[in-house]
PDB file of C-alpha atoms in Angstrom:
ATOM      1  CA  UNK P  21      62.130 -16.900  17.145  1.00  0.00           C
ATOM      2  CA  UNK P  22      64.935 -14.723  18.519  1.00  0.00           C
ATOM      3  CA  UNK P  23      64.959 -10.984  19.085  1.00  0.00           C
ATOM      4  CA  UNK P  24      66.654 -10.141  15.768  1.00  0.00           C
ATOM      5  CA  UNK P  25      64.567 -12.513  13.672  1.00  0.00           C
ATOM      6  CA  UNK P  26      61.378 -11.205  15.298  1.00  0.00           C
ATOM      7  CA  UNK P  27      62.407  -7.595  14.711  1.00  0.00           C
ATOM      8  CA  UNK P  28      63.274  -8.250  11.064  1.00  0.00           C
ATOM      9  CA  UNK P  29      60.034 -10.132  10.464  1.00  0.00           C
ATOM     10  CA  UNK P  30      57.797  -7.348  11.745  1.00  0.00           C
ATOM     11  CA  UNK P  31      59.704  -4.408  10.233  1.00  0.00           C
ATOM     12  CA  UNK P  32      58.515  -3.293   6.767  1.00  0.00           C
ATOM     13  CA  UNK P  33      61.078  -3.982   4.053  1.00  0.00           C
ATOM     14  CA  UNK P  34      61.092  -0.366   2.889  1.00  0.00           C
ATOM     15  CA  UNK P  35      61.898   0.738   6.432  1.00  0.00           C
ATOM     16  CA  UNK P  36      64.876  -1.626   6.660  1.00  0.00           C
ATOM     17  CA  UNK P  37      66.401  -0.639   3.324  1.00  0.00           C
ATOM     18  CA  UNK P  38      65.025   2.836   2.711  1.00  0.00           C
ATOM     19  CA  UNK P  39      63.400   1.567  -0.494  1.00  0.00           C
ATOM     20  CA  UNK P  40      61.487  -1.507  -1.604  1.00  0.00           C
ATOM     21  CA  UNK P  41      63.937  -3.950  -3.232  1.00  0.00           C
ATOM     22  CA  UNK P  42      61.114  -6.224  -4.374  1.00  0.00           C
ATOM     23  CA  UNK P  43      59.790  -3.686  -6.880  1.00  0.00           C
ATOM     24  CA  UNK P  44      60.809  -4.382 -10.469  1.00  0.00           C
ATOM     25  CA  UNK P  45      63.321  -1.868 -11.816  1.00  0.00           C
ATOM     26  CA  UNK P  46      61.117  -1.269 -14.843  1.00  0.00           C
ATOM     27  CA  UNK P  47      58.110  -0.434 -12.677  1.00  0.00           C
ATOM     28  CA  UNK P  48      59.482   2.598 -10.836  1.00  0.00           C
ATOM     29  CA  UNK P  49      61.378   5.810 -11.421  1.00  0.00           C
ATOM     30  CA  UNK P  50      62.504   5.991  -7.791  1.00  0.00           C
ATOM     31  CA  UNK P  51      65.879   4.296  -7.684  1.00  0.00           C
ATOM     32  CA  UNK P  52      67.896   3.779  -4.486  1.00  0.00           C
ATOM     33  CA  UNK P  53      70.891   6.063  -4.278  1.00  0.00           C
ATOM     34  CA  UNK P  54      74.429   4.584  -4.172  1.00  0.00           C
ATOM     35  CA  UNK P  55      74.743   4.897  -0.392  1.00  0.00           C
ATOM     36  CA  UNK P  56      71.401   3.137   0.163  1.00  0.00           C
ATOM     37  CA  UNK P  57      72.509   0.352  -2.131  1.00  0.00           C
ATOM     38  CA  UNK P  58      75.877  -0.035  -0.380  1.00  0.00           C
ATOM     39  CA  UNK P  59      74.203  -0.296   3.030  1.00  0.00           C
ATOM     40  CA  UNK P  60      71.665  -2.749   1.612  1.00  0.00           C
ATOM     41  CA  UNK P  61      74.480  -5.018   0.419  1.00  0.00           C
ATOM     42  CA  UNK P  62      75.907  -5.011   3.938  1.00  0.00           C
ATOM     43  CA  UNK P  63      72.482  -5.785   5.423  1.00  0.00           C
ATOM     44  CA  UNK P  64      71.917  -8.795   3.177  1.00  0.00           C
ATOM     45  CA  UNK P  65      75.423 -10.117   3.799  1.00  0.00           C
ATOM     46  CA  UNK P  66      75.128  -9.815   7.586  1.00  0.00           C
ATOM     47  CA  UNK P  67      71.717 -11.491   7.554  1.00  0.00           C
ATOM     48  CA  UNK P  68      73.243 -14.328   5.519  1.00  0.00           C
ATOM     49  CA  UNK P  69      76.080 -14.659   8.020  1.00  0.00           C
ATOM     50  CA  UNK P  70      73.668 -14.715  10.980  1.00  0.00           C
ATOM     51  CA  UNK P  71      71.262 -17.127   9.211  1.00  0.00           C
ATOM     52  CA  UNK P  72      68.508 -14.513   9.254  1.00  0.00           C
ATOM     53  CA  UNK P  73      68.008 -14.281   5.501  1.00  0.00           C
ATOM     54  CA  UNK P  74      64.731 -16.231   5.601  1.00  0.00           C
ATOM     55  CA  UNK P  75      63.236 -13.601   7.914  1.00  0.00           C
ATOM     56  CA  UNK P  76      64.505 -10.757   5.766  1.00  0.00           C
ATOM     57  CA  UNK P  77      62.976 -12.420   2.700  1.00  0.00           C
ATOM     58  CA  UNK P  78      65.321 -10.474   0.411  1.00  0.00           C
ATOM     59  CA  UNK P  79      68.308 -11.859  -1.456  1.00  0.00           C
ATOM     60  CA  UNK P  80      71.278 -10.371  -3.246  1.00  0.00           C
ATOM     61  CA  UNK P  81      69.438 -10.434  -6.574  1.00  0.00           C
ATOM     62  CA  UNK P  82      66.866  -8.010  -5.162  1.00  0.00           C
ATOM     63  CA  UNK P  83      69.634  -5.539  -4.284  1.00  0.00           C
ATOM     64  CA  UNK P  84      72.025  -5.909  -7.205  1.00  0.00           C
ATOM     65  CA  UNK P  85      69.328  -5.588  -9.841  1.00  0.00           C
ATOM     66  CA  UNK P  86      69.552  -1.836  -9.127  1.00  0.00           C
ATOM     67  CA  UNK P  87      73.316  -1.671  -9.567  1.00  0.00           C
ATOM     68  CA  UNK P  88      73.373  -1.211 -13.388  1.00  0.00           C
ATOM     69  CA  UNK P  89      71.510   2.054 -12.837  1.00  0.00           C
ATOM     70  CA  UNK P  90      74.704   3.311 -11.224  1.00  0.00           C
ATOM     71  CA  UNK P  91      77.517   1.554 -13.103  1.00  0.00           C
ATOM     72  CA  UNK P  92      76.068   2.875 -16.354  1.00  0.00           C
ATOM     73  CA  UNK P  93      75.603   6.378 -14.945  1.00  0.00           C
ATOM     74  CA  UNK P  94      77.404   9.371 -16.391  1.00  0.00           C
ATOM     75  CA  UNK P  95      79.458   9.846 -13.220  1.00  0.00           C
ATOM     76  CA  UNK P  96      80.660   6.236 -13.124  1.00  0.00           C
ATOM     77  CA  UNK P  97      81.526   6.154 -16.817  1.00  0.00           C
ATOM     78  CA  UNK P  98      83.295   9.520 -16.638  1.00  0.00           C
ATOM     79  CA  UNK P  99      85.577   8.274 -13.866  1.00  0.00           C
ATOM     80  CA  UNK P 100      86.267   5.030 -15.741  1.00  0.00           C
ATOM     81  CA  UNK P 101      87.296   7.065 -18.784  1.00  0.00           C
ATOM     82  CA  UNK P 102      89.210   9.711 -16.776  1.00  0.00           C
ATOM     83  CA  UNK P 103      87.106  12.455 -18.284  1.00  0.00           C
ATOM     84  CA  UNK P 104      85.616  14.038 -15.184  1.00  0.00           C
ATOM     85  CA  UNK P 105      86.758  15.891 -12.078  1.00  0.00           C
ATOM     86  CA  UNK P 106      83.732  16.583  -9.862  1.00  0.00           C
ATOM     87  CA  UNK P 107      83.081  20.023  -8.416  1.00  0.00           C
ATOM     88  CA  UNK P 108      80.867  18.445  -5.756  1.00  0.00           C
ATOM     89  CA  UNK P 109      82.628  15.437  -4.172  1.00  0.00           C
ATOM     90  CA  UNK P 110      79.575  14.097  -2.312  1.00  0.00           C
ATOM     91  CA  UNK P 111      77.943  12.091  -5.175  1.00  0.00           C
ATOM     92  CA  UNK P 112      81.355  10.679  -6.074  1.00  0.00           C
ATOM     93  CA  UNK P 113      82.068   9.587  -2.512  1.00  0.00           C
ATOM     94  CA  UNK P 114      78.667   7.904  -2.271  1.00  0.00           C
ATOM     95  CA  UNK P 115      79.408   6.066  -5.518  1.00  0.00           C
ATOM     96  CA  UNK P 116      82.807   4.974  -4.158  1.00  0.00           C
ATOM     97  CA  UNK P 117      81.089   3.348  -1.184  1.00  0.00           C
ATOM     98  CA  UNK P 118      78.793   1.447  -3.532  1.00  0.00           C
ATOM     99  CA  UNK P 119      81.659   0.190  -5.697  1.00  0.00           C
ATOM    100  CA  UNK P 120      83.768  -0.849  -2.710  1.00  0.00           C
ATOM    101  CA  UNK P 121      80.918  -2.858  -1.234  1.00  0.00           C
ATOM    102  CA  UNK P 122      80.304  -4.542  -4.576  1.00  0.00           C
ATOM    103  CA  UNK P 123      83.919  -5.733  -4.393  1.00  0.00           C
ATOM    104  CA  UNK P 124      83.776  -6.539  -0.682  1.00  0.00           C
ATOM    105  CA  UNK P 125      80.685  -8.709  -0.887  1.00  0.00           C
ATOM    106  CA  UNK P 126      82.078 -10.834  -3.709  1.00  0.00           C
ATOM    107  CA  UNK P 127      85.059 -11.698  -1.516  1.00  0.00           C
ATOM    108  CA  UNK P 128      82.844 -12.259   1.534  1.00  0.00           C
ATOM    109  CA  UNK P 129      84.567  -9.297   3.223  1.00  0.00           C
ATOM    110  CA  UNK P 130      87.743 -11.378   3.599  1.00  0.00           C
ATOM    111  CA  UNK P 131      90.893  -9.424   4.599  1.00  0.00           C
ATOM    112  CA  UNK P 132      93.101 -11.785   2.572  1.00  0.00           C
ATOM    113  CA  UNK P 133      90.991 -12.259  -0.531  1.00  0.00           C
ATOM    114  CA  UNK P 134      92.052 -11.640  -4.118  1.00  0.00           C
ATOM    115  CA  UNK P 135      89.777 -11.306  -7.114  1.00  0.00           C
ATOM    116  CA  UNK P 136      90.458 -11.361 -10.851  1.00  0.00           C
ATOM    117  CA  UNK P 137      90.208  -7.739 -12.082  1.00  0.00           C
ATOM    118  CA  UNK P 138      88.915  -8.971 -15.430  1.00  0.00           C
ATOM    119  CA  UNK P 139      85.864 -10.294 -13.649  1.00  0.00           C
ATOM    120  CA  UNK P 140      84.905  -6.696 -12.812  1.00  0.00           C
ATOM    121  CA  UNK P 141      87.020  -4.570 -15.191  1.00  0.00           C
ATOM    122  CA  UNK P 142      84.802  -1.476 -14.975  1.00  0.00           C
ATOM    123  CA  UNK P 143      85.055  -1.495 -11.201  1.00  0.00           C
ATOM    124  CA  UNK P 144      88.841  -1.998 -11.359  1.00  0.00           C
ATOM    125  CA  UNK P 145      89.307   1.008 -13.636  1.00  0.00           C
ATOM    126  CA  UNK P 146      86.889   3.086 -11.565  1.00  0.00           C
ATOM    127  CA  UNK P 147      88.801   2.387  -8.348  1.00  0.00           C
ATOM    128  CA  UNK P 148      92.186   2.957  -9.985  1.00  0.00           C
ATOM    129  CA  UNK P 149      91.159   6.293 -11.455  1.00  0.00           C
ATOM    130  CA  UNK P 150      89.172   7.555  -8.504  1.00  0.00           C
ATOM    131  CA  UNK P 151      91.988   6.710  -6.092  1.00  0.00           C
ATOM    132  CA  UNK P 152      94.426   8.650  -8.247  1.00  0.00           C
ATOM    133  CA  UNK P 153      92.038  11.612  -8.056  1.00  0.00           C
ATOM    134  CA  UNK P 154      91.702  11.272  -4.279  1.00  0.00           C
ATOM    135  CA  UNK P 155      95.455  11.186  -3.709  1.00  0.00           C
ATOM    136  CA  UNK P 156      95.714  14.489  -5.605  1.00  0.00           C
ATOM    137  CA  UNK P 157      92.636  16.216  -4.183  1.00  0.00           C
ATOM    138  CA  UNK P 158      92.543  14.518  -0.749  1.00  0.00           C
ATOM    139  CA  UNK P 159      88.765  14.414  -0.928  1.00  0.00           C
ATOM    140  CA  UNK P 160      87.996  11.944   1.874  1.00  0.00           C
ATOM    141  CA  UNK P 161      90.157   9.639   3.984  1.00  0.00           C
ATOM    142  CA  UNK P 162      87.434   7.096   4.770  1.00  0.00           C
ATOM    143  CA  UNK P 163      86.290   6.586   1.178  1.00  0.00           C
ATOM    144  CA  UNK P 164      89.899   6.707  -0.013  1.00  0.00           C
ATOM    145  CA  UNK P 165      90.871   3.911   2.360  1.00  0.00           C
ATOM    146  CA  UNK P 166      88.039   1.702   1.131  1.00  0.00           C
ATOM    147  CA  UNK P 167      88.984   2.407  -2.484  1.00  0.00           C
ATOM    148  CA  UNK P 168      92.614   1.507  -1.733  1.00  0.00           C
ATOM    149  CA  UNK P 169      91.731  -1.767  -0.029  1.00  0.00           C
ATOM    150  CA  UNK P 170      89.477  -2.819  -2.900  1.00  0.00           C
ATOM    151  CA  UNK P 171      92.095  -1.915  -5.499  1.00  0.00           C
ATOM    152  CA  UNK P 172      94.575  -4.093  -3.591  1.00  0.00           C
ATOM    153  CA  UNK P 173      92.056  -6.952  -3.656  1.00  0.00           C
ATOM    154  CA  UNK P 174      92.316  -6.813  -7.454  1.00  0.00           C
ATOM    155  CA  UNK P 175      96.105  -6.356  -7.422  1.00  0.00           C
ATOM    156  CA  UNK P 176      96.627  -9.463  -5.298  1.00  0.00           C
ATOM    157  CA  UNK P 177      95.247 -11.662  -8.043  1.00  0.00           C
ATOM    158  CA  UNK P 178      97.967 -13.159 -10.319  1.00  0.00           C
ATOM    159  CA  UNK P 179      96.538 -11.832 -13.580  1.00  0.00           C
ATOM    160  CA  UNK P 180      98.028 -12.962 -16.907  1.00  0.00           C
ATOM    161  CA  UNK P 181      99.790 -10.441 -19.142  1.00  0.00           C
ATOM    162  CA  UNK P 182      97.235 -10.806 -21.912  1.00  0.00           C
ATOM    163  CA  UNK P 183      93.937 -11.767 -20.312  1.00  0.00           C
ATOM    164  CA  UNK P 184      90.925 -12.776 -22.352  1.00  0.00           C
ATOM    165  CA  UNK P 185      88.347 -10.096 -22.940  1.00  0.00           C
ATOM    166  CA  UNK P 186      84.687 -10.998 -23.099  1.00  0.00           C
ATOM    167  CA  UNK P 187      83.031  -7.733 -22.110  1.00  0.00           C
ATOM    168  CA  UNK P 188      82.826  -6.197 -25.590  1.00  0.00           C
ATOM    169  CA  UNK P 189      85.115  -3.281 -24.667  1.00  0.00           C
ATOM    170  CA  UNK P 190      88.691  -4.377 -25.309  1.00  0.00           C
ATOM    171  CA  UNK P 191      90.240  -1.223 -23.896  1.00  0.00           C
ATOM    172  CA  UNK P 192      88.616  -2.001 -20.560  1.00  0.00           C
ATOM    173  CA  UNK P 193      90.405  -5.320 -20.213  1.00  0.00           C
ATOM    174  CA  UNK P 194      92.933  -5.244 -17.405  1.00  0.00           C
ATOM    175  CA  UNK P 195      96.453  -5.928 -18.670  1.00  0.00           C
ATOM    176  CA  UNK P 196      99.977  -5.794 -17.238  1.00  0.00           C
ATOM    177  CA  UNK P 197     100.265  -2.040 -17.876  1.00  0.00           C
ATOM    178  CA  UNK P 198      97.045  -1.402 -15.954  1.00  0.00           C
ATOM    179  CA  UNK P 199      98.305  -3.532 -13.064  1.00  0.00           C
ATOM    180  CA  UNK P 200     101.595  -1.609 -12.923  1.00  0.00           C
ATOM    181  CA  UNK P 201      99.791   1.737 -13.020  1.00  0.00           C
ATOM    182  CA  UNK P 202      97.336   0.649 -10.329  1.00  0.00           C
ATOM    183  CA  UNK P 203     100.199  -0.599  -8.138  1.00  0.00           C
ATOM    184  CA  UNK P 204     101.928   2.790  -8.347  1.00  0.00           C
ATOM    185  CA  UNK P 205      98.681   4.579  -7.482  1.00  0.00           C
ATOM    186  CA  UNK P 206      98.129   2.233  -4.533  1.00  0.00           C
ATOM    187  CA  UNK P 207     101.591   2.969  -3.159  1.00  0.00           C
ATOM    188  CA  UNK P 208     100.986   6.722  -3.482  1.00  0.00           C
ATOM    189  CA  UNK P 209      97.706   6.237  -1.626  1.00  0.00           C
ATOM    190  CA  UNK P 210      99.578   4.386   1.148  1.00  0.00           C
ATOM    191  CA  UNK P 211     101.864   7.406   1.598  1.00  0.00           C
ATOM    192  CA  UNK P 212      98.897   9.795   1.514  1.00  0.00           C
ATOM    193  CA  UNK P 213      97.063   7.927   4.270  1.00  0.00           C
ATOM    194  CA  UNK P 214     100.156   7.708   6.445  1.00  0.00           C
ATOM    195  CA  UNK P 215     100.701  11.450   5.975  1.00  0.00           C
ATOM    196  CA  UNK P 216      97.280  12.388   7.378  1.00  0.00           C
ATOM    197  CA  UNK P 217      97.343  10.230  10.505  1.00  0.00           C
ATOM    198  CA  UNK P 218      96.385  12.325  13.525  1.00  0.00           C
ATOM    199  CA  UNK P 219      98.610  12.792  16.553  1.00  0.00           C
ATOM    200  CA  UNK P 220      96.507  10.377  18.605  1.00  0.00           C
ATOM    201  CA  UNK P 221      97.112   7.655  15.998  1.00  0.00           C
ATOM    202  CA  UNK P 222      93.658   7.754  14.457  1.00  0.00           C
ATOM    203  CA  UNK P 223      92.297   8.882  11.105  1.00  0.00           C
ATOM    204  CA  UNK P 224      89.104  10.629  10.072  1.00  0.00           C
ATOM    205  CA  UNK P 225      87.771  14.017   9.090  1.00  0.00           C
ATOM    206  CA  UNK P 226      90.794  15.165   7.130  1.00  0.00           C
ATOM    207  CA  UNK P 227      89.946  16.487   3.706  1.00  0.00           C
ATOM    208  CA  UNK P 228      90.321  19.749   1.883  1.00  0.00           C
ATOM    209  CA  UNK P 229      86.656  19.855   0.890  1.00  0.00           C
ATOM    210  CA  UNK P 230      83.522  18.702   2.693  1.00  0.00           C
ATOM    211  CA  UNK P 231      83.866  15.243   4.220  1.00  0.00           C
ATOM    212  CA  UNK P 232      81.096  12.676   4.190  1.00  0.00           C
ATOM    213  CA  UNK P 233      82.503  10.121   6.595  1.00  0.00           C
ATOM    214  CA  UNK P 234      83.753  11.888   9.706  1.00  0.00           C
ATOM    215  CA  UNK P 235      83.408   8.847  11.990  1.00  0.00           C
ATOM    216  CA  UNK P 236      86.915   8.436  13.405  1.00  0.00           C
ATOM    217  CA  UNK P 237      86.327   4.805  14.399  1.00  0.00           C
ATOM    218  CA  UNK P 238      85.228   3.665  10.943  1.00  0.00           C
ATOM    219  CA  UNK P 239      87.829   5.777   9.158  1.00  0.00           C
ATOM    220  CA  UNK P 240      90.628   4.416  11.344  1.00  0.00           C
ATOM    221  CA  UNK P 241      89.427   0.855  10.836  1.00  0.00           C
ATOM    222  CA  UNK P 242      89.242   1.364   7.067  1.00  0.00           C
ATOM    223  CA  UNK P 243      92.708   2.934   6.858  1.00  0.00           C
ATOM    224  CA  UNK P 244      94.376   0.254   8.982  1.00  0.00           C
ATOM    225  CA  UNK P 245      92.685  -2.452   6.919  1.00  0.00           C
ATOM    226  CA  UNK P 246      93.915  -0.821   3.702  1.00  0.00           C
ATOM    227  CA  UNK P 247      97.465  -0.127   4.888  1.00  0.00           C
ATOM    228  CA  UNK P 248      97.789  -3.641   6.284  1.00  0.00           C
ATOM    229  CA  UNK P 249      97.033  -5.213   2.913  1.00  0.00           C
ATOM    230  CA  UNK P 250      99.855  -6.111   0.517  1.00  0.00           C
ATOM    231  CA  UNK P 251      99.838  -4.311  -2.821  1.00  0.00           C
ATOM    232  CA  UNK P 252     101.027  -7.272  -4.881  1.00  0.00           C
ATOM    233  CA  UNK P 253      99.823 -10.824  -4.926  1.00  0.00           C
ATOM    234  CA  UNK P 254     101.844 -13.421  -3.033  1.00  0.00           C
ATOM    235  CA  UNK P 255     101.729 -17.197  -2.940  1.00  0.00           C
ATOM    236  CA  UNK P 256      98.955 -19.174  -1.291  1.00  0.00           C
ATOM    237  CA  UNK P 257     101.405 -20.238   1.430  1.00  0.00           C
ATOM    238  CA  UNK P 258     101.556 -16.634   2.621  1.00  0.00           C
ATOM    239  CA  UNK P 259      97.876 -16.565   3.417  1.00  0.00           C
ATOM    240  CA  UNK P 260      96.334 -14.946   0.355  1.00  0.00           C
ATOM    241  CA  UNK P 261      93.206 -16.665  -0.856  1.00  0.00           C
ATOM    242  CA  UNK P 262      92.789 -16.570  -4.618  1.00  0.00           C
ATOM    243  CA  UNK P 263      89.039 -16.467  -4.584  1.00  0.00           C
ATOM    244  CA  UNK P 264      86.946 -18.443  -7.001  1.00  0.00           C
ATOM    245  CA  UNK P 265      84.040 -16.076  -6.625  1.00  0.00           C
ATOM    246  CA  UNK P 266      81.510 -18.674  -7.756  1.00  0.00           C
ATOM    247  CA  UNK P 267      82.486 -20.727  -4.701  1.00  0.00           C
ATOM    248  CA  UNK P 268      81.965 -17.705  -2.451  1.00  0.00           C
ATOM    249  CA  UNK P 269      78.548 -17.064  -3.940  1.00  0.00           C
ATOM    250  CA  UNK P 270      77.490 -20.666  -3.413  1.00  0.00           C
ATOM    251  CA  UNK P 271      78.332 -20.303   0.286  1.00  0.00           C
ATOM    252  CA  UNK P 272      75.514 -17.847   0.861  1.00  0.00           C
ATOM    253  CA  UNK P 273      71.888 -18.709   0.024  1.00  0.00           C
ATOM    254  CA  UNK P 274      71.040 -15.267  -1.317  1.00  0.00           C
ATOM    255  CA  UNK P 275      73.926 -15.445  -3.844  1.00  0.00           C
ATOM    256  CA  UNK P 276      72.799 -18.720  -5.414  1.00  0.00           C
ATOM    257  CA  UNK P 277      72.878 -18.643  -9.204  1.00  0.00           C
ATOM    258  CA  UNK P 278      74.487 -15.212  -9.490  1.00  0.00           C
ATOM    259  CA  UNK P 279      75.868 -14.323 -12.929  1.00  0.00           C
ATOM    260  CA  UNK P 280      78.601 -11.663 -13.128  1.00  0.00           C
ATOM    261  CA  UNK P 281      77.600 -10.943 -16.696  1.00  0.00           C
ATOM    262  CA  UNK P 282      74.532  -9.209 -15.333  1.00  0.00           C
ATOM    263  CA  UNK P 283      76.693  -6.692 -13.508  1.00  0.00           C
ATOM    264  CA  UNK P 284      79.031  -6.098 -16.433  1.00  0.00           C
ATOM    265  CA  UNK P 285      76.297  -5.714 -19.002  1.00  0.00           C
ATOM    266  CA  UNK P 286      73.434  -4.342 -16.919  1.00  0.00           C
ATOM    267  CA  UNK P 287      71.220  -7.151 -18.191  1.00  0.00           C
ATOM    268  CA  UNK P 288      68.699  -7.251 -15.368  1.00  0.00           C
TER     269      UNK P 288
END
């Protein structure tokens, strides 16, 4: 047993994640906050990549079963419906990090991935609307960069003009008008991020209200990743991978058997 596997094995689960993922959602009133959940997604993914998942003894199901508590929350739904401008940006920024890591993990954190926006229509509309808000209010560069990159992941997918809708909310289906609107917002976000680059070439810490992520290294990495991504989808020959997410999920043991309907409908 190596150093990491030994450390994971002897560390209590609640200490690793900040909550106990094994507890049934119906058996507790103490839910992990969005930031805890985002970091937990990263932890599970990294352990999968390093073949340490058996020592962690937690899989993606254990983490994502908590997600419907957040994507059915008043804050999430208000952003999706463009009916809310937060006075306190902190809860919104934490929720952005959760949504971006939901998108990231389903593309295996690939810099060239594309994902069908109608697979996660709520998340697409959330990112589109929240990024529009961030461009106007300049809330946080780090979170804004992650939101931009994830919106581009959706935009790179060659969606049909009239996609099928199976989520029970027809207005939430992503159509050609939504794609055009999201593309315009993404380009405005590109200009915003370029406009706040610091003299030393880095990003981080620039916002008109209180910032959450002031780490210059992470902010700069996130902005460069976002700005380096194309807004529109291009052909496979240009290096974009049109992800069949079910194939991605089968690659990692903890994703086995995952059903996107559970995320869309909160049917855990």
